[in-house]
Amino acid sequence: MVFNVTETMVKDLFTQGFLEHRKLVCNCARCQDDILAMALNHLPARYVSSDKGEVFVKAQSFNPQLQSDVLRELELAAEKVGQRPRHS
């Protein structure tokens, strides 16, 4: 099975760091999904197909620069979604 480790890292930082320190204009599931999608579209994908690859990439996720890049993209996405939420 192939999956994108960046997605896991972004979701983890979003729920376990970003949301704890940032109040969103709207906290609904659609806005949260839009923030995640927008941030992921601006970050490089890191695909793995084995446990070894996953461990290697997850170890890289402790890199402060990578965490900073993810948080920056989450912040930019939250600003954009907050300005123009896609509510029905």
PDB file of C-alpha atoms in Angstrom:
ATOM      1  CA  MET A   1       0.000   0.000   0.000  1.00  0.00           C
ATOM      2  CA  VAL A   2       1.307   3.456  -0.914  1.00  0.00           C
ATOM      3  CA  PHE A   3       0.514   6.502   1.172  1.00  0.00           C
ATOM      4  CA  ASN A   4       1.599  10.091   1.646  1.00  0.00           C
ATOM      5  CA  VAL A   5       3.378  10.568   4.976  1.00  0.00           C
ATOM      6  CA  THR A   6       3.144  14.356   4.576  1.00  0.00           C
ATOM      7  CA  GLU A   7      -0.636  14.057   4.904  1.00  0.00           C
ATOM      8  CA  THR A   8      -0.291  12.231   8.215  1.00  0.00           C
ATOM      9  CA  MET A   9       2.200  14.797   9.497  1.00  0.00           C
ATOM     10  CA  VAL A  10       0.027  17.758   8.446  1.00  0.00           C
ATOM     11  CA  LYS A  11      -3.071  16.251  10.075  1.00  0.00           C
ATOM     12  CA  ASP A  12      -1.136  15.534  13.278  1.00  0.00           C
ATOM     13  CA  LEU A  13       0.306  19.055  13.496  1.00  0.00           C
ATOM     14  CA  PHE A  14      -3.110  20.522  12.666  1.00  0.00           C
ATOM     15  CA  THR A  15      -4.955  18.668  15.440  1.00  0.00           C
ATOM     16  CA  GLN A  16      -2.191  18.484  18.042  1.00  0.00           C
ATOM     17  CA  GLY A  17      -0.618  21.902  17.726  1.00  0.00           C
ATOM     18  CA  PHE A  18      -2.211  24.318  15.326  1.00  0.00           C
ATOM     19  CA  LEU A  19      -5.794  24.106  16.628  1.00  0.00           C
ATOM     20  CA  GLU A  20      -4.566  24.401  20.219  1.00  0.00           C
ATOM     21  CA  HIS A  21      -2.948  27.782  19.530  1.00  0.00           C
ATOM     22  CA  ARG A  22      -5.070  29.245  16.724  1.00  0.00           C
ATOM     23  CA  LYS A  23      -8.739  30.158  16.839  1.00  0.00           C
ATOM     24  CA  LEU A  24     -10.337  29.585  13.452  1.00  0.00           C
ATOM     25  CA  VAL A  25     -12.982  31.919  12.027  1.00  0.00           C
ATOM     26  CA  CYS A  26     -15.064  28.788  11.476  1.00  0.00           C
ATOM     27  CA  ASN A  27     -14.358  25.435  13.075  1.00  0.00           C
ATOM     28  CA  CYS A  28     -16.686  23.276  10.961  1.00  0.00           C
ATOM     29  CA  ALA A  29     -15.456  20.066   9.301  1.00  0.00           C
ATOM     30  CA  ARG A  30     -15.664  21.564   5.793  1.00  0.00           C
ATOM     31  CA  CYS A  31     -13.450  24.538   6.694  1.00  0.00           C
ATOM     32  CA  GLN A  32     -10.970  22.267   8.472  1.00  0.00           C
ATOM     33  CA  ASP A  33     -10.832  19.981   5.423  1.00  0.00           C
ATOM     34  CA  ASP A  34     -10.322  23.011   3.159  1.00  0.00           C
ATOM     35  CA  ILE A  35      -7.427  24.197   5.330  1.00  0.00           C
ATOM     36  CA  LEU A  36      -5.803  20.760   5.244  1.00  0.00           C
ATOM     37  CA  ALA A  37      -6.256  20.401   1.474  1.00  0.00           C
ATOM     38  CA  MET A  38      -4.896  23.868   0.763  1.00  0.00           C
ATOM     39  CA  ALA A  39      -1.850  23.335   2.987  1.00  0.00           C
ATOM     40  CA  LEU A  40      -1.151  19.900   1.473  1.00  0.00           C
ATOM     41  CA  ASN A  41      -1.303  21.337  -2.041  1.00  0.00           C
ATOM     42  CA  HIS A  42       1.579  23.665  -1.136  1.00  0.00           C
ATOM     43  CA  LEU A  43       3.803  21.043   0.497  1.00  0.00           C
ATOM     44  CA  PRO A  44       5.876  18.320  -1.170  1.00  0.00           C
ATOM     45  CA  ALA A  45       4.348  14.845  -1.017  1.00  0.00           C
ATOM     46  CA  ARG A  46       6.410  12.110   0.633  1.00  0.00           C
ATOM     47  CA  TYR A  47       5.098   8.757  -0.527  1.00  0.00           C
ATOM     48  CA  VAL A  48       6.174   5.484   1.038  1.00  0.00           C
ATOM     49  CA  SER A  49       5.297   1.875   0.382  1.00  0.00           C
ATOM     50  CA  SER A  50       7.050   0.143   3.266  1.00  0.00           C
ATOM     51  CA  ASP A  51       7.438   0.404   7.015  1.00  0.00           C
ATOM     52  CA  LYS A  52      11.121   1.322   6.576  1.00  0.00           C
ATOM     53  CA  GLY A  53      10.199   4.251   4.347  1.00  0.00           C
ATOM     54  CA  GLU A  54       7.532   5.382   6.773  1.00  0.00           C
ATOM     55  CA  VAL A  55       9.967   5.321   9.707  1.00  0.00           C
ATOM     56  CA  PHE A  56      12.549   7.305   7.720  1.00  0.00           C
ATOM     57  CA  VAL A  57      10.087   9.980   6.639  1.00  0.00           C
ATOM     58  CA  LYS A  58       8.489  10.204  10.089  1.00  0.00           C
ATOM     59  CA  ALA A  59      11.947  10.726  11.581  1.00  0.00           C
ATOM     60  CA  GLN A  60      12.358  13.667   9.205  1.00  0.00           C
ATOM     61  CA  SER A  61       9.096  15.115  10.517  1.00  0.00           C
ATOM     62  CA  PHE A  62      10.925  16.081  13.722  1.00  0.00           C
ATOM     63  CA  ASN A  63      13.000  18.514  11.670  1.00  0.00           C
ATOM     64  CA  PRO A  64      12.170  22.007  13.027  1.00  0.00           C
ATOM     65  CA  GLN A  65      12.351  23.565   9.546  1.00  0.00           C
ATOM     66  CA  LEU A  66       9.854  21.044   8.150  1.00  0.00           C
ATOM     67  CA  GLN A  67       7.495  21.633  11.067  1.00  0.00           C
ATOM     68  CA  SER A  68       7.815  25.375  10.528  1.00  0.00           C
ATOM     69  CA  ASP A  69       7.011  24.969   6.824  1.00  0.00           C
ATOM     70  CA  VAL A  70       3.902  22.932   7.633  1.00  0.00           C
ATOM     71  CA  LEU A  71       2.696  25.407  10.256  1.00  0.00           C
ATOM     72  CA  ARG A  72       3.289  28.317   7.854  1.00  0.00           C
ATOM     73  CA  GLU A  73       1.165  26.626   5.173  1.00  0.00           C
ATOM     74  CA  LEU A  74      -1.562  25.840   7.707  1.00  0.00           C
ATOM     75  CA  GLU A  75      -1.580  29.495   8.803  1.00  0.00           C
ATOM     76  CA  LEU A  76      -1.806  30.780   5.223  1.00  0.00           C
ATOM     77  CA  ALA A  77      -4.577  28.305   4.428  1.00  0.00           C
ATOM     78  CA  ALA A  78      -6.515  29.211   7.595  1.00  0.00           C
ATOM     79  CA  GLU A  79      -6.348  32.893   6.643  1.00  0.00           C
ATOM     80  CA  LYS A  80      -7.671  32.216   3.127  1.00  0.00           C
ATOM     81  CA  VAL A  81     -10.435  29.897   4.291  1.00  0.00           C
ATOM     82  CA  GLY A  82     -11.398  32.334   7.049  1.00  0.00           C
ATOM     83  CA  GLN A  83     -11.768  35.131   4.503  1.00  0.00           C
ATOM     84  CA  ARG A  84     -13.889  33.048   2.123  1.00  0.00           C
ATOM     85  CA  PRO A  85     -15.456  29.971   3.736  1.00  0.00           C
ATOM     86  CA  ARG A  86     -17.336  27.638   1.352  1.00  0.00           C
ATOM     87  CA  HIS A  87     -20.526  27.322   3.340  1.00  0.00           C
ATOM     88  CA  SER A  88     -23.744  26.446   1.556  1.00  0.00           C
TER      89      SER A  88
END
